[in-house]
mmCIF file of C-alpha atoms in Angstrom:
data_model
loop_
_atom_site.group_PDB
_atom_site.id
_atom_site.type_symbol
_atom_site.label_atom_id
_atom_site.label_comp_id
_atom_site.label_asym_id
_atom_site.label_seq_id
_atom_site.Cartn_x
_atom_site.Cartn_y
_atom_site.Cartn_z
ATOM 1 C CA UNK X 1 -42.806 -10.235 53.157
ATOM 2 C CA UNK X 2 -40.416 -12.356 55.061
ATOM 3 C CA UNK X 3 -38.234 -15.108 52.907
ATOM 4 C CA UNK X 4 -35.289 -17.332 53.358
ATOM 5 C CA UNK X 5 -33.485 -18.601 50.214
ATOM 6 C CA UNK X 6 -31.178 -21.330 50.053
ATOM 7 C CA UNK X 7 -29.383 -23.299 47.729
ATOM 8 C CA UNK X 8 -30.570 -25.595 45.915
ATOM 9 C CA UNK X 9 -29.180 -29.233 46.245
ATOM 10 C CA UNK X 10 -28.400 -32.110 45.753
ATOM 11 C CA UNK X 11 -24.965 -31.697 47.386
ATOM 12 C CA UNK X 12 -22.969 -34.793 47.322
ATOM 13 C CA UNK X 13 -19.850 -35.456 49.279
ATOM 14 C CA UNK X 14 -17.598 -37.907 50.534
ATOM 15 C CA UNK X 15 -16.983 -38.393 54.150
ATOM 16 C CA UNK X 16 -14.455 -35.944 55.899
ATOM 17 C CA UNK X 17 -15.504 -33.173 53.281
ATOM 18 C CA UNK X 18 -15.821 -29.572 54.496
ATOM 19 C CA UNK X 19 -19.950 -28.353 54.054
ATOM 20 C CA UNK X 20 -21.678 -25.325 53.526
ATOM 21 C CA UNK X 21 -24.890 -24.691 52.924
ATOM 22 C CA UNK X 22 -25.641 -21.127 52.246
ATOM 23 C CA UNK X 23 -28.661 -19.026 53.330
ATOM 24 C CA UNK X 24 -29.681 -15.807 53.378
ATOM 25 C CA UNK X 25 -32.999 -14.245 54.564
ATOM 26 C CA UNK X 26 -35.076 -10.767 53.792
ATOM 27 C CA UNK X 27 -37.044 -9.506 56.972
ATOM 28 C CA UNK X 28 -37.694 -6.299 58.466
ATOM 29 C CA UNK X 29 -36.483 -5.926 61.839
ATOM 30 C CA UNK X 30 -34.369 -8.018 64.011
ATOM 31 C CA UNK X 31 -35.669 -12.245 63.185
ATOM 32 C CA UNK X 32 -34.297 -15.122 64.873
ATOM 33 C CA UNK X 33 -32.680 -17.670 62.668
ATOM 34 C CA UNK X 34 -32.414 -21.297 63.103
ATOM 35 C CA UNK X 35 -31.734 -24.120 60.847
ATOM 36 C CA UNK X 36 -33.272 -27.531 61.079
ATOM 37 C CA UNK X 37 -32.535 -31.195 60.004
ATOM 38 C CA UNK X 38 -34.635 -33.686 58.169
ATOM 39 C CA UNK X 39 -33.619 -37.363 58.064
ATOM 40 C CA UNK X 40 -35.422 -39.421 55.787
ATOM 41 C CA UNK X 41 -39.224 -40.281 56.940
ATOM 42 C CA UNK X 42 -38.749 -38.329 59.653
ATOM 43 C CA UNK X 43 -40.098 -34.610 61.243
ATOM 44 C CA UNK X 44 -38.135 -31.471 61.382
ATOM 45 C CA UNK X 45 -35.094 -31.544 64.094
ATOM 46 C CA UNK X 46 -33.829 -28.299 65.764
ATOM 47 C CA UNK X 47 -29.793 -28.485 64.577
ATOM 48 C CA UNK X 48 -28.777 -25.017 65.882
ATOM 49 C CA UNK X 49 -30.632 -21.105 66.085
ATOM 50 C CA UNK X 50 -29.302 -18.000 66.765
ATOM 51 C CA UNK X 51 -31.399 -14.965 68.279
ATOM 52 C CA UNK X 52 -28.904 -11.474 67.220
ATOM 53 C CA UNK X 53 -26.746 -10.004 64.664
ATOM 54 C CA UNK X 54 -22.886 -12.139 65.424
ATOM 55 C CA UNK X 55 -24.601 -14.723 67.232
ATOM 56 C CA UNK X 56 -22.763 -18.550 66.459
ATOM 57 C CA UNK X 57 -25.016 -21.200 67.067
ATOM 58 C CA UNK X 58 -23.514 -24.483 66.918
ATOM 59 C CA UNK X 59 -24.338 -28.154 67.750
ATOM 60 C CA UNK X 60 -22.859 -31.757 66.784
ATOM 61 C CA UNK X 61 -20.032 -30.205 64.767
ATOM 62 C CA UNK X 62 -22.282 -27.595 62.696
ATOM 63 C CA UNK X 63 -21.983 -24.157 62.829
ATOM 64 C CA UNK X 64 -23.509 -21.147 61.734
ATOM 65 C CA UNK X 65 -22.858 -16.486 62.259
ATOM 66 C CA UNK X 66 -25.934 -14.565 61.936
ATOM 67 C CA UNK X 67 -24.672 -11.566 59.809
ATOM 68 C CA UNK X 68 -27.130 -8.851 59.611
ATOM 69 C CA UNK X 69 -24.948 -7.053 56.673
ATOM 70 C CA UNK X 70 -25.173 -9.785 54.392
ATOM 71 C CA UNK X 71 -28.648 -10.814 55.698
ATOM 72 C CA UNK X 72 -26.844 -14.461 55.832
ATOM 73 C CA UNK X 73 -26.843 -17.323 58.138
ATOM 74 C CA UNK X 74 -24.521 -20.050 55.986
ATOM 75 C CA UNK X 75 -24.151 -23.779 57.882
ATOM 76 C CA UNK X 76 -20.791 -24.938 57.846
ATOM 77 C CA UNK X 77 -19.221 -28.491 59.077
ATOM 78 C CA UNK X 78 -15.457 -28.972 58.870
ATOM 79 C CA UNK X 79 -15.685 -32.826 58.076
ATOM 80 C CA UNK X 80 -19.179 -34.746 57.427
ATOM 81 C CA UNK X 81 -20.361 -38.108 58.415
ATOM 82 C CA UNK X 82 -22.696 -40.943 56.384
ATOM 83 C CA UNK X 83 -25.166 -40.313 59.400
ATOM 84 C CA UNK X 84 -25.253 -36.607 58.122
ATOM 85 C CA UNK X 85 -27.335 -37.685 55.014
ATOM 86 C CA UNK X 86 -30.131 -35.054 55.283
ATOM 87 C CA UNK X 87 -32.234 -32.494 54.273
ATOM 88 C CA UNK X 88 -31.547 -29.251 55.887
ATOM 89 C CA UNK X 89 -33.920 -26.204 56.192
ATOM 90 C CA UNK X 90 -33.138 -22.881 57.247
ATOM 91 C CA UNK X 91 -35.811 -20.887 58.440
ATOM 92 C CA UNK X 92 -36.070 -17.459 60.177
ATOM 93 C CA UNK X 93 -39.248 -16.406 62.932
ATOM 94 C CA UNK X 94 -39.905 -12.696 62.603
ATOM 95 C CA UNK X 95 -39.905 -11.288 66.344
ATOM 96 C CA UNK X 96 -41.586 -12.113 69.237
ATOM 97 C CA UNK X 97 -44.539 -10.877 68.484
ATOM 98 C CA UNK X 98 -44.833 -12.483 65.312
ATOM 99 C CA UNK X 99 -45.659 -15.769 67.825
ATOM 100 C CA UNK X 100 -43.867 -18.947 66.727
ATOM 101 C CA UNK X 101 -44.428 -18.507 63.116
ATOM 102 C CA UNK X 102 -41.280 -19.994 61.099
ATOM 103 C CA UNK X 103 -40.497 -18.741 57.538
ATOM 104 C CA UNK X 104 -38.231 -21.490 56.041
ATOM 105 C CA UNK X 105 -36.237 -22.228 52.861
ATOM 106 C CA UNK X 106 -36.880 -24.813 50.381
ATOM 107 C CA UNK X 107 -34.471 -27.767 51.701
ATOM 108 C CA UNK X 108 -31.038 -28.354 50.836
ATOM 109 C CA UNK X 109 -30.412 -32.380 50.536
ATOM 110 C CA UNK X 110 -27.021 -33.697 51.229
ATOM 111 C CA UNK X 111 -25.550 -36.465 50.484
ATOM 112 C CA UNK X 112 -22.586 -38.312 52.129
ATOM 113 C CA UNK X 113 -20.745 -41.075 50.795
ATOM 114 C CA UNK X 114 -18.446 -42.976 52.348
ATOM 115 C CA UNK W 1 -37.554 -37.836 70.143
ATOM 116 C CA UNK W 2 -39.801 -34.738 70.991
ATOM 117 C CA UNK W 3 -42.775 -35.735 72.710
ATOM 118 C CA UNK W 4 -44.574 -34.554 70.139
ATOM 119 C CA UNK W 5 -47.054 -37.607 68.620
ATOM 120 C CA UNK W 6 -49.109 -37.024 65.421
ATOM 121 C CA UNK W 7 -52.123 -39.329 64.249
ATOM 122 C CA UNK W 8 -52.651 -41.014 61.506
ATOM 123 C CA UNK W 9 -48.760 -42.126 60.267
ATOM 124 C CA UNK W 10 -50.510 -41.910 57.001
ATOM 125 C CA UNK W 11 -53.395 -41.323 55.334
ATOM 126 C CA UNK W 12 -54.924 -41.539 51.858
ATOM 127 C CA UNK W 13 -58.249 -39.554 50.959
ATOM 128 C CA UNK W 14 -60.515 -38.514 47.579
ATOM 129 C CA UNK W 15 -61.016 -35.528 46.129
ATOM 130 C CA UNK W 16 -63.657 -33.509 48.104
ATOM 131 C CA UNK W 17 -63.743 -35.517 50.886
ATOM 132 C CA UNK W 18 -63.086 -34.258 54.724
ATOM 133 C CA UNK W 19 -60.243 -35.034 56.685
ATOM 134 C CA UNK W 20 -58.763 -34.865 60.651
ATOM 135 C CA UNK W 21 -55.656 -34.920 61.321
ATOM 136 C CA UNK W 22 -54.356 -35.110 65.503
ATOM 137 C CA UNK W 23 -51.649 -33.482 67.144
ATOM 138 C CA UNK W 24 -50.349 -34.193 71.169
ATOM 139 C CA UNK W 25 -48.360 -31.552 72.313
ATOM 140 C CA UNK W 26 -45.405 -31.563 74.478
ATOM 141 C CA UNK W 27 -45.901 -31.823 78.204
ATOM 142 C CA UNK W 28 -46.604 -27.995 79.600
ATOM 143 C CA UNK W 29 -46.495 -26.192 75.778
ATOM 144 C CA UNK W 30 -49.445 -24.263 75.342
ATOM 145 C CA UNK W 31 -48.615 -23.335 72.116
ATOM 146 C CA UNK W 32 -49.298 -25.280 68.778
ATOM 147 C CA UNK W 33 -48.659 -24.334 65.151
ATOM 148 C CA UNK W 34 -49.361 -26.505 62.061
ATOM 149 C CA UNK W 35 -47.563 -26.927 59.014
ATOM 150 C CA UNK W 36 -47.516 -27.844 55.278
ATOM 151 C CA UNK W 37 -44.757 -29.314 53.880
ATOM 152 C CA UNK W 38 -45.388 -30.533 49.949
ATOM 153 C CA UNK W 39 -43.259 -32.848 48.286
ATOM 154 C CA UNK W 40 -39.209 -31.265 47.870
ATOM 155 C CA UNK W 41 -40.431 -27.917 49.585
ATOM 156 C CA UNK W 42 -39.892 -26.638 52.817
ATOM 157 C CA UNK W 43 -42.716 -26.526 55.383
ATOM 158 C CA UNK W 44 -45.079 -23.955 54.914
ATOM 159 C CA UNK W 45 -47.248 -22.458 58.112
ATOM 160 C CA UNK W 46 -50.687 -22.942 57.961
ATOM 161 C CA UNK W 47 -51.878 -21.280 61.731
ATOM 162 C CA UNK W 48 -50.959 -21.316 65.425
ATOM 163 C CA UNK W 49 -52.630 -21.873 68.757
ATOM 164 C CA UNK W 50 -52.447 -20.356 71.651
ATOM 165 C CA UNK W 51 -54.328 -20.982 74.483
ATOM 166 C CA UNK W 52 -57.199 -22.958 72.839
ATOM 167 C CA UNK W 53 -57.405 -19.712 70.692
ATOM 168 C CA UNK W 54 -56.031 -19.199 67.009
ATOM 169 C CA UNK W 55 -53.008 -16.552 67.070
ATOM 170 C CA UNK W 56 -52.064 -16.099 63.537
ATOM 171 C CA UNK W 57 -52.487 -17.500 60.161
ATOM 172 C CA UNK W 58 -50.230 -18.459 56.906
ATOM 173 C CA UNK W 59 -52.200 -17.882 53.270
ATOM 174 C CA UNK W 60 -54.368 -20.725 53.680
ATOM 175 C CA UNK W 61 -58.093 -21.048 52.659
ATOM 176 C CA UNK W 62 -61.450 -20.960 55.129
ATOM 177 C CA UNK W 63 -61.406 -24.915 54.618
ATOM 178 C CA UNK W 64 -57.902 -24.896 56.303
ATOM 179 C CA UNK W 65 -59.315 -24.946 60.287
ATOM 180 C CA UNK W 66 -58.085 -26.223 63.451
ATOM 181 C CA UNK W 67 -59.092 -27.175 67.129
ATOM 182 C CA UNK W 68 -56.779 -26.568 70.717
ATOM 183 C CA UNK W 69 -58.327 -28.732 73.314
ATOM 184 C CA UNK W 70 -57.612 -27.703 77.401
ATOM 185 C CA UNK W 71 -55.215 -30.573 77.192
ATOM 186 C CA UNK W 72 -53.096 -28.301 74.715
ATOM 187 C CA UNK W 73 -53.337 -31.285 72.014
ATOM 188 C CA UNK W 74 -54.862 -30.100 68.650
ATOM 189 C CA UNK W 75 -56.160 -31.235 65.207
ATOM 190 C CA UNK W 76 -56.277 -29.922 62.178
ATOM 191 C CA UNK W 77 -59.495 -30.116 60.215
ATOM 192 C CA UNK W 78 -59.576 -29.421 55.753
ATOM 193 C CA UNK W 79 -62.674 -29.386 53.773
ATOM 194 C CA UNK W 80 -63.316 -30.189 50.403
ATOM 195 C CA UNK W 81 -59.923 -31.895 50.229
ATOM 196 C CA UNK W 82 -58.281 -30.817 46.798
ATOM 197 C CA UNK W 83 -55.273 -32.737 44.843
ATOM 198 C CA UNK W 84 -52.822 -29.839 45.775
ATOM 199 C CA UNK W 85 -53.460 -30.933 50.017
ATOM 200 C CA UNK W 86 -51.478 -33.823 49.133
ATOM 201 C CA UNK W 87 -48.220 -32.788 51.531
ATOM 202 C CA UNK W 88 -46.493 -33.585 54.936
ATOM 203 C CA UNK W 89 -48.407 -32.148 57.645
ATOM 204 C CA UNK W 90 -46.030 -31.512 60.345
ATOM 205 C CA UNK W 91 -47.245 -30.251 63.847
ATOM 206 C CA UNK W 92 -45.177 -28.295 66.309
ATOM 207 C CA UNK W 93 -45.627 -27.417 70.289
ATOM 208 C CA UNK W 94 -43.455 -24.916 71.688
ATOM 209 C CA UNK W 95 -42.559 -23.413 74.652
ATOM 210 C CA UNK W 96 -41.569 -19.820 75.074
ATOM 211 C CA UNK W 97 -38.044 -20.414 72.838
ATOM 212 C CA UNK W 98 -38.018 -23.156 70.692
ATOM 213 C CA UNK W 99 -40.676 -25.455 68.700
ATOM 214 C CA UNK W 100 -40.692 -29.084 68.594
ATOM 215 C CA UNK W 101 -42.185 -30.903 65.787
ATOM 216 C CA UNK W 102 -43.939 -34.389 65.605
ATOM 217 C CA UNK W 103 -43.054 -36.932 62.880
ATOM 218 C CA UNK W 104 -45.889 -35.283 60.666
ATOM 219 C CA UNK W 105 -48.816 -37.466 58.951
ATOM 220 C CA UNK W 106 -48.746 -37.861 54.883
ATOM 221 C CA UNK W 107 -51.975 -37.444 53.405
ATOM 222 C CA UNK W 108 -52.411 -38.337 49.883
ATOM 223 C CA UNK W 109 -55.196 -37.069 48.255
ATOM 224 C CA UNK W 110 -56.379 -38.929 44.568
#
């Protein structure tokens, strides 16, 4: 079946440090791939997707390539803030068929100290 | 925010009991899912809505059920409530390219 895996945190960094957060996904066909935020008592927040193979999504200084040949979808940030203290979830949906169902990762926590 | 309101904030039950959680949607999504998200995992999908209709399912037991009233808001009903419910239960609406979840409700279960 479907999976995402991601590593495992806690990552801890100080502010203006470069992040990644890698994340790669098995699924047959052709999935979308987003990853979402989680601040602390707080729901799930859309951060950025991407819908084909090359794809960048970005948003608020993150970034991430869906690459079909390594199956990855890695988050990158060239210089983090305090306020990006989070968990964050990657998380594929199949196809549209498939409906809305999201397949996620286990959570990545980060830490930013100033 | 994302227009998306859950009900109760949180919520502490026994063992065997019953319990009701509520989801609003998002004004004009007609689609809801539902989602379990235990302690330091990631969320795990329980079912969708569609229509007032379920439209797919995660592993979840029978006692795992849900509602979609015509006003598109939903709730989520589980049975014989075991120690392992205890979680995050996050609820999503969605239009045709993104979902938006709700805050979620914390049930505790002792």
């Amino acid at each position: 079946g479907d999976s995402v895996t991601q590593m495992e945190g806690p990552v801890t960094l100080s502010e203006e440090a470069f992040l990644t957060i890698n994340c790669t996904y098995t699924a047959t066909g052709y999935p979308s791939l987003f990853w979402y935020v989680q601040y602390p008592g707080e729901g799930l927040q859309l951060l950025l997707k991407a819908t084909k193979a090359d794809d960048k999504g970005s948003n608020k200084g993150f970034e991430a390539t869906y690459r079909k040949e390594t199956t990855s979808f890695h988050l990158e940030k060239g210089s983090v803030q305090v306020s990006d203290s989070a968990v964050y979830f990657c998380a594929l949906r199949p196809n549209k068929a498939a409906g809305n169902k999201l397949t996620f990762g286990g959570g990545t926590r980060v830490l930013v100290k100033p | 925010e994302t227009g998306v309101t859950q009900s109760p904030t949180h919520l502490i039950k026994t063992r065997g009991q019953q319990v009701t959680l509520r989801c609003s949607s998002q004004s004009g999504h007609n689609t809801v899912s539902w989602y379990q998200q235990a302690l330091g995992q990631g969320p795990q999908f329980i079912f969708q809505y569609y229509r007032e209709e379920e439209n797919g399912r995660g592993n979840f037991p029978p006692r795992f059920s849900g509602l979609q009233f015509p006003n598109y808001s939903s709730e989520l009903n589980v049975n014989a409530l075991e120690l392992d419910d205890s979680a995050l239960y996050l609820c999503a609406s969605s239009d045709r390219v993104e979902q938006y979840f709700g805050p979620g409700t914390r049930l505790t279960v002792t």
